[in-house]
């Protein structure tokens, strides 16, 4: 893929975000900044990616991908502004941003019994966090020149932001009041922001994965059971997606558009 620039990925210590970080590093990005609230996992992911890069480097003259990690809480607006700026200063530009940090909570008994604290937390991370990162990154991207293609030298884009919505951004699923609302809102955020800057070469897209095998879906046995039932009855593939499959879709969206404008993409 044609992703030679510098990437910033939130939620990169686990699941899909981690798969995205690995994919950018493998596909030739100059640098990857991995941001997450979980510091221990961040360090493990960096060690894993550095090891993979070393393996790929074997005998090649390619400059190795620079991997940086940052502990962040995406709900903290000041911290987001400070770290996004710091990443751009370190890399001297910011080409791809992936907003993968997210949480899912089920409300026992449905919307009527949803706790305000759960509603607030999901909206804070999934929606406000995505907005804070998008805003901080877009300001930087709008000031930079488009990156040239490594394939044919043509100017590609000023920057590309991929937000994580979900199949629950386009459909309602039971017991998921806050999550489904947040993911619908991420699509709206993406649509309006992409209209703001399409003419400036800043591309903003959302990806809507179906059920994907990550800690989000597998660590809670109750959630996993419900997920497996749903996959059996409602997913034509009859299996969950793999994080790597979603990462491929993200990189595809992050690289320069071939023949379409900024828009929503359904990942699976
Ligand atoms: N797994 C699925 O089936 C699925 C389907 C559709 C969409 N998604 C979306 O994909 C994205 C990635 O999900 P995943 O399945 O890889 O989940 P995951 O739980 O494996 O990873 C999410 C990461 O986000 C981080 N995070 C949580 N709160 C944070 C905060 N406040 N600040 C910074 N980081 C924080 C976590 O530490 C974790 O590393 C999420 O936005 C999720 O809603 C997942």
PDB file of C-alpha atoms in Angstrom, residues 8 10 35 70-90 94 97 99 128-141:
ATOM      1  CA  UNK A   8      -0.975   8.256  14.877  1.00  0.00           C
ATOM      2  CA  UNK A  10      -5.404   5.789  19.388  1.00  0.00           C
ATOM      3  CA  UNK A  35      -1.547   6.100  21.916  1.00  0.00           C
ATOM      4  CA  UNK A  70       2.215   7.694  24.450  1.00  0.00           C
ATOM      5  CA  UNK A  71      -0.048   7.095  27.420  1.00  0.00           C
ATOM      6  CA  UNK A  72      -3.205   9.114  26.915  1.00  0.00           C
ATOM      7  CA  UNK A  73      -6.785   9.347  28.049  1.00  0.00           C
ATOM      8  CA  UNK A  74      -8.642  10.533  24.958  1.00  0.00           C
ATOM      9  CA  UNK A  75     -11.359  12.094  27.134  1.00  0.00           C
ATOM     10  CA  UNK A  76      -8.793  14.582  28.428  1.00  0.00           C
ATOM     11  CA  UNK A  77      -8.942  17.448  25.955  1.00  0.00           C
ATOM     12  CA  UNK A  78      -5.732  19.166  27.128  1.00  0.00           C
ATOM     13  CA  UNK A  79      -3.784  15.918  27.088  1.00  0.00           C
ATOM     14  CA  UNK A  80      -5.024  15.151  23.575  1.00  0.00           C
ATOM     15  CA  UNK A  81      -3.984  18.595  22.289  1.00  0.00           C
ATOM     16  CA  UNK A  82      -0.592  18.309  23.939  1.00  0.00           C
ATOM     17  CA  UNK A  83       0.212  14.754  22.757  1.00  0.00           C
ATOM     18  CA  UNK A  84      -1.034  15.180  19.177  1.00  0.00           C
ATOM     19  CA  UNK A  85       1.107  18.332  18.909  1.00  0.00           C
ATOM     20  CA  UNK A  86       4.078  16.504  20.430  1.00  0.00           C
ATOM     21  CA  UNK A  87       3.752  13.617  17.922  1.00  0.00           C
ATOM     22  CA  UNK A  88       3.600  16.042  14.992  1.00  0.00           C
ATOM     23  CA  UNK A  89       6.654  17.882  16.340  1.00  0.00           C
ATOM     24  CA  UNK A  90       8.610  14.641  16.688  1.00  0.00           C
ATOM     25  CA  UNK A  94       1.164  13.858  10.645  1.00  0.00           C
ATOM     26  CA  UNK A  97      -4.754   9.364  12.161  1.00  0.00           C
ATOM     27  CA  UNK A  99      -9.292   6.935  16.039  1.00  0.00           C
ATOM     28  CA  UNK A 128     -15.792  13.150  22.571  1.00  0.00           C
ATOM     29  CA  UNK A 129     -12.407  11.393  22.434  1.00  0.00           C
ATOM     30  CA  UNK A 130     -12.733  10.901  18.688  1.00  0.00           C
ATOM     31  CA  UNK A 131     -13.690  14.558  18.261  1.00  0.00           C
ATOM     32  CA  UNK A 132     -10.797  15.842  20.400  1.00  0.00           C
ATOM     33  CA  UNK A 133      -8.238  13.813  18.423  1.00  0.00           C
ATOM     34  CA  UNK A 134      -9.791  14.690  15.052  1.00  0.00           C
ATOM     35  CA  UNK A 135      -9.795  18.398  15.916  1.00  0.00           C
ATOM     36  CA  UNK A 136      -6.192  18.465  17.149  1.00  0.00           C
ATOM     37  CA  UNK A 137      -4.950  16.453  14.146  1.00  0.00           C
ATOM     38  CA  UNK A 138      -6.940  18.367  11.513  1.00  0.00           C
ATOM     39  CA  UNK A 139      -5.447  21.694  12.678  1.00  0.00           C
ATOM     40  CA  UNK A 140      -1.961  20.309  12.082  1.00  0.00           C
ATOM     41  CA  UNK A 141      -2.773  18.554   8.809  1.00  0.00           C
TER      42      UNK A 141
END
